[in-house]
């Protein structure tokens, strides 16, 4: 299984930039970019809560678990 991050879609839906989100949640643009591009290995609950508050969403709107395909 893998976790997909929908940060880019949520930002676009809200007309918000990564820089603006960074300022609102107190996380660097670099770290948000890593999360947005699916390269993050972990996320703190406090960061997840801050992102959800800033984006007006629930964790399930931001993250989904996708089963891996059998090869």
PDB file of N, CA, C and O in Angstrom, residues 6-22 32-33 36 51 54-55 62:
ATOM      1  N   UNK A   6      -2.859  14.742  -1.562  1.00  0.00           N
ATOM      2  CA  UNK A   6      -3.642  15.550  -2.499  1.00  0.00           C
ATOM      3  C   UNK A   6      -3.495  17.044  -2.224  1.00  0.00           C
ATOM      4  O   UNK A   6      -4.424  17.821  -2.434  1.00  0.00           O
ATOM      5  N   UNK A   7      -2.331  17.437  -1.772  1.00  0.00           N
ATOM      6  CA  UNK A   7      -2.090  18.836  -1.416  1.00  0.00           C
ATOM      7  C   UNK A   7      -2.220  19.744  -2.626  1.00  0.00           C
ATOM      8  O   UNK A   7      -2.805  20.821  -2.531  1.00  0.00           O
ATOM      9  N   UNK A   8      -1.705  19.321  -3.766  1.00  0.00           N
ATOM     10  CA  UNK A   8      -1.780  20.158  -4.963  1.00  0.00           C
ATOM     11  C   UNK A   8      -3.221  20.435  -5.362  1.00  0.00           C
ATOM     12  O   UNK A   8      -3.585  21.559  -5.681  1.00  0.00           O
ATOM     13  N   UNK A   9      -4.080  19.424  -5.290  1.00  0.00           N
ATOM     14  CA  UNK A   9      -5.485  19.602  -5.644  1.00  0.00           C
ATOM     15  C   UNK A   9      -6.193  20.534  -4.659  1.00  0.00           C
ATOM     16  O   UNK A   9      -6.955  21.425  -5.053  1.00  0.00           O
ATOM     17  N   UNK A  10      -5.920  20.350  -3.357  1.00  0.00           N
ATOM     18  CA  UNK A  10      -6.550  21.201  -2.348  1.00  0.00           C
ATOM     19  C   UNK A  10      -6.107  22.650  -2.500  1.00  0.00           C
ATOM     20  O   UNK A  10      -6.921  23.570  -2.344  1.00  0.00           O
ATOM     21  N   UNK A  11      -4.830  22.863  -2.784  1.00  0.00           N
ATOM     22  CA  UNK A  11      -4.340  24.227  -3.000  1.00  0.00           C
ATOM     23  C   UNK A  11      -5.025  24.858  -4.206  1.00  0.00           C
ATOM     24  O   UNK A  11      -5.468  26.017  -4.157  1.00  0.00           O
ATOM     25  N   UNK A  12      -5.126  24.114  -5.295  1.00  0.00           N
ATOM     26  CA  UNK A  12      -5.761  24.644  -6.509  1.00  0.00           C
ATOM     27  C   UNK A  12      -7.231  24.960  -6.266  1.00  0.00           C
ATOM     28  O   UNK A  12      -7.726  26.014  -6.691  1.00  0.00           O
ATOM     29  N   UNK A  13      -7.930  24.071  -5.565  1.00  0.00           N
ATOM     30  CA  UNK A  13      -9.350  24.288  -5.268  1.00  0.00           C
ATOM     31  C   UNK A  13      -9.582  25.548  -4.443  1.00  0.00           C
ATOM     32  O   UNK A  13     -10.618  26.185  -4.547  1.00  0.00           O
ATOM     33  N   UNK A  14      -8.587  25.903  -3.623  1.00  0.00           N
ATOM     34  CA  UNK A  14      -8.737  27.058  -2.738  1.00  0.00           C
ATOM     35  C   UNK A  14      -8.028  28.308  -3.264  1.00  0.00           C
ATOM     36  O   UNK A  14      -8.038  29.346  -2.618  1.00  0.00           O
ATOM     37  N   UNK A  15      -7.386  28.194  -4.419  1.00  0.00           N
ATOM     38  CA  UNK A  15      -6.670  29.334  -4.988  1.00  0.00           C
ATOM     39  C   UNK A  15      -5.530  29.799  -4.104  1.00  0.00           C
ATOM     40  O   UNK A  15      -5.248  30.988  -4.026  1.00  0.00           O
ATOM     41  N   UNK A  16      -4.882  28.857  -3.450  1.00  0.00           N
ATOM     42  CA  UNK A  16      -3.821  29.170  -2.495  1.00  0.00           C
ATOM     43  C   UNK A  16      -2.484  28.680  -3.047  1.00  0.00           C
ATOM     44  O   UNK A  16      -2.420  27.654  -3.712  1.00  0.00           O
ATOM     45  N   UNK A  17      -1.431  29.415  -2.754  1.00  0.00           N
ATOM     46  CA  UNK A  17      -0.094  28.986  -3.170  1.00  0.00           C
ATOM     47  C   UNK A  17       0.574  28.214  -2.044  1.00  0.00           C
ATOM     48  O   UNK A  17       0.169  28.309  -0.879  1.00  0.00           O
ATOM     49  N   UNK A  18       1.611  27.490  -2.406  1.00  0.00           N
ATOM     50  CA  UNK A  18       2.385  26.754  -1.412  1.00  0.00           C
ATOM     51  C   UNK A  18       3.038  27.726  -0.424  1.00  0.00           C
ATOM     52  O   UNK A  18       3.108  27.447   0.773  1.00  0.00           O
ATOM     53  N   UNK A  19       3.459  28.874  -0.923  1.00  0.00           N
ATOM     54  CA  UNK A  19       4.067  29.897  -0.061  1.00  0.00           C
ATOM     55  C   UNK A  19       3.065  30.417   0.962  1.00  0.00           C
ATOM     56  O   UNK A  19       3.385  30.563   2.145  1.00  0.00           O
ATOM     57  N   UNK A  20       1.845  30.681   0.517  1.00  0.00           N
ATOM     58  CA  UNK A  20       0.812  31.169   1.433  1.00  0.00           C
ATOM     59  C   UNK A  20       0.490  30.113   2.495  1.00  0.00           C
ATOM     60  O   UNK A  20       0.370  30.428   3.681  1.00  0.00           O
ATOM     61  N   UNK A  21       0.385  28.859   2.070  1.00  0.00           N
ATOM     62  CA  UNK A  21       0.125  27.781   3.023  1.00  0.00           C
ATOM     63  C   UNK A  21       1.265  27.659   4.022  1.00  0.00           C
ATOM     64  O   UNK A  21       1.045  27.490   5.216  1.00  0.00           O
ATOM     65  N   UNK A  22       2.485  27.786   3.536  1.00  0.00           N
ATOM     66  CA  UNK A  22       3.664  27.725   4.396  1.00  0.00           C
ATOM     67  C   UNK A  22       3.596  28.769   5.499  1.00  0.00           C
ATOM     68  O   UNK A  22       3.872  28.484   6.661  1.00  0.00           O
ATOM     69  N   UNK A  32       6.891  21.427   2.634  1.00  0.00           N
ATOM     70  CA  UNK A  32       5.578  21.256   2.022  1.00  0.00           C
ATOM     71  C   UNK A  32       5.707  20.697   0.610  1.00  0.00           C
ATOM     72  O   UNK A  32       4.895  19.880   0.176  1.00  0.00           O
ATOM     73  N   UNK A  33       6.735  21.123  -0.096  1.00  0.00           N
ATOM     74  CA  UNK A  33       6.978  20.610  -1.442  1.00  0.00           C
ATOM     75  C   UNK A  33       7.287  19.115  -1.409  1.00  0.00           C
ATOM     76  O   UNK A  33       6.805  18.342  -2.251  1.00  0.00           O
ATOM     77  N   UNK A  36       4.001  17.472  -0.818  1.00  0.00           N
ATOM     78  CA  UNK A  36       3.154  17.597  -2.012  1.00  0.00           C
ATOM     79  C   UNK A  36       3.568  16.626  -3.110  1.00  0.00           C
ATOM     80  O   UNK A  36       2.727  16.049  -3.795  1.00  0.00           O
ATOM     81  N   UNK A  51      -2.367  21.833   8.714  1.00  0.00           N
ATOM     82  CA  UNK A  51      -2.716  21.823   7.292  1.00  0.00           C
ATOM     83  C   UNK A  51      -4.228  21.753   7.102  1.00  0.00           C
ATOM     84  O   UNK A  51      -4.792  22.492   6.286  1.00  0.00           O
ATOM     85  N   UNK A  54      -5.816  25.118   7.989  1.00  0.00           N
ATOM     86  CA  UNK A  54      -5.545  26.146   6.979  1.00  0.00           C
ATOM     87  C   UNK A  54      -6.305  25.889   5.677  1.00  0.00           C
ATOM     88  O   UNK A  54      -6.711  26.832   4.997  1.00  0.00           O
ATOM     89  N   UNK A  55      -6.506  24.614   5.355  1.00  0.00           N
ATOM     90  CA  UNK A  55      -7.167  24.260   4.099  1.00  0.00           C
ATOM     91  C   UNK A  55      -8.662  23.998   4.272  1.00  0.00           C
ATOM     92  O   UNK A  55      -9.370  23.794   3.285  1.00  0.00           O
ATOM     93  N   UNK A  62      -6.898  15.083   2.462  1.00  0.00           N
ATOM     94  CA  UNK A  62      -5.496  15.349   2.164  1.00  0.00           C
ATOM     95  C   UNK A  62      -4.717  14.077   1.829  1.00  0.00           C
ATOM     96  O   UNK A  62      -3.848  14.097   0.959  1.00  0.00           O
TER      97      UNK A  62
END
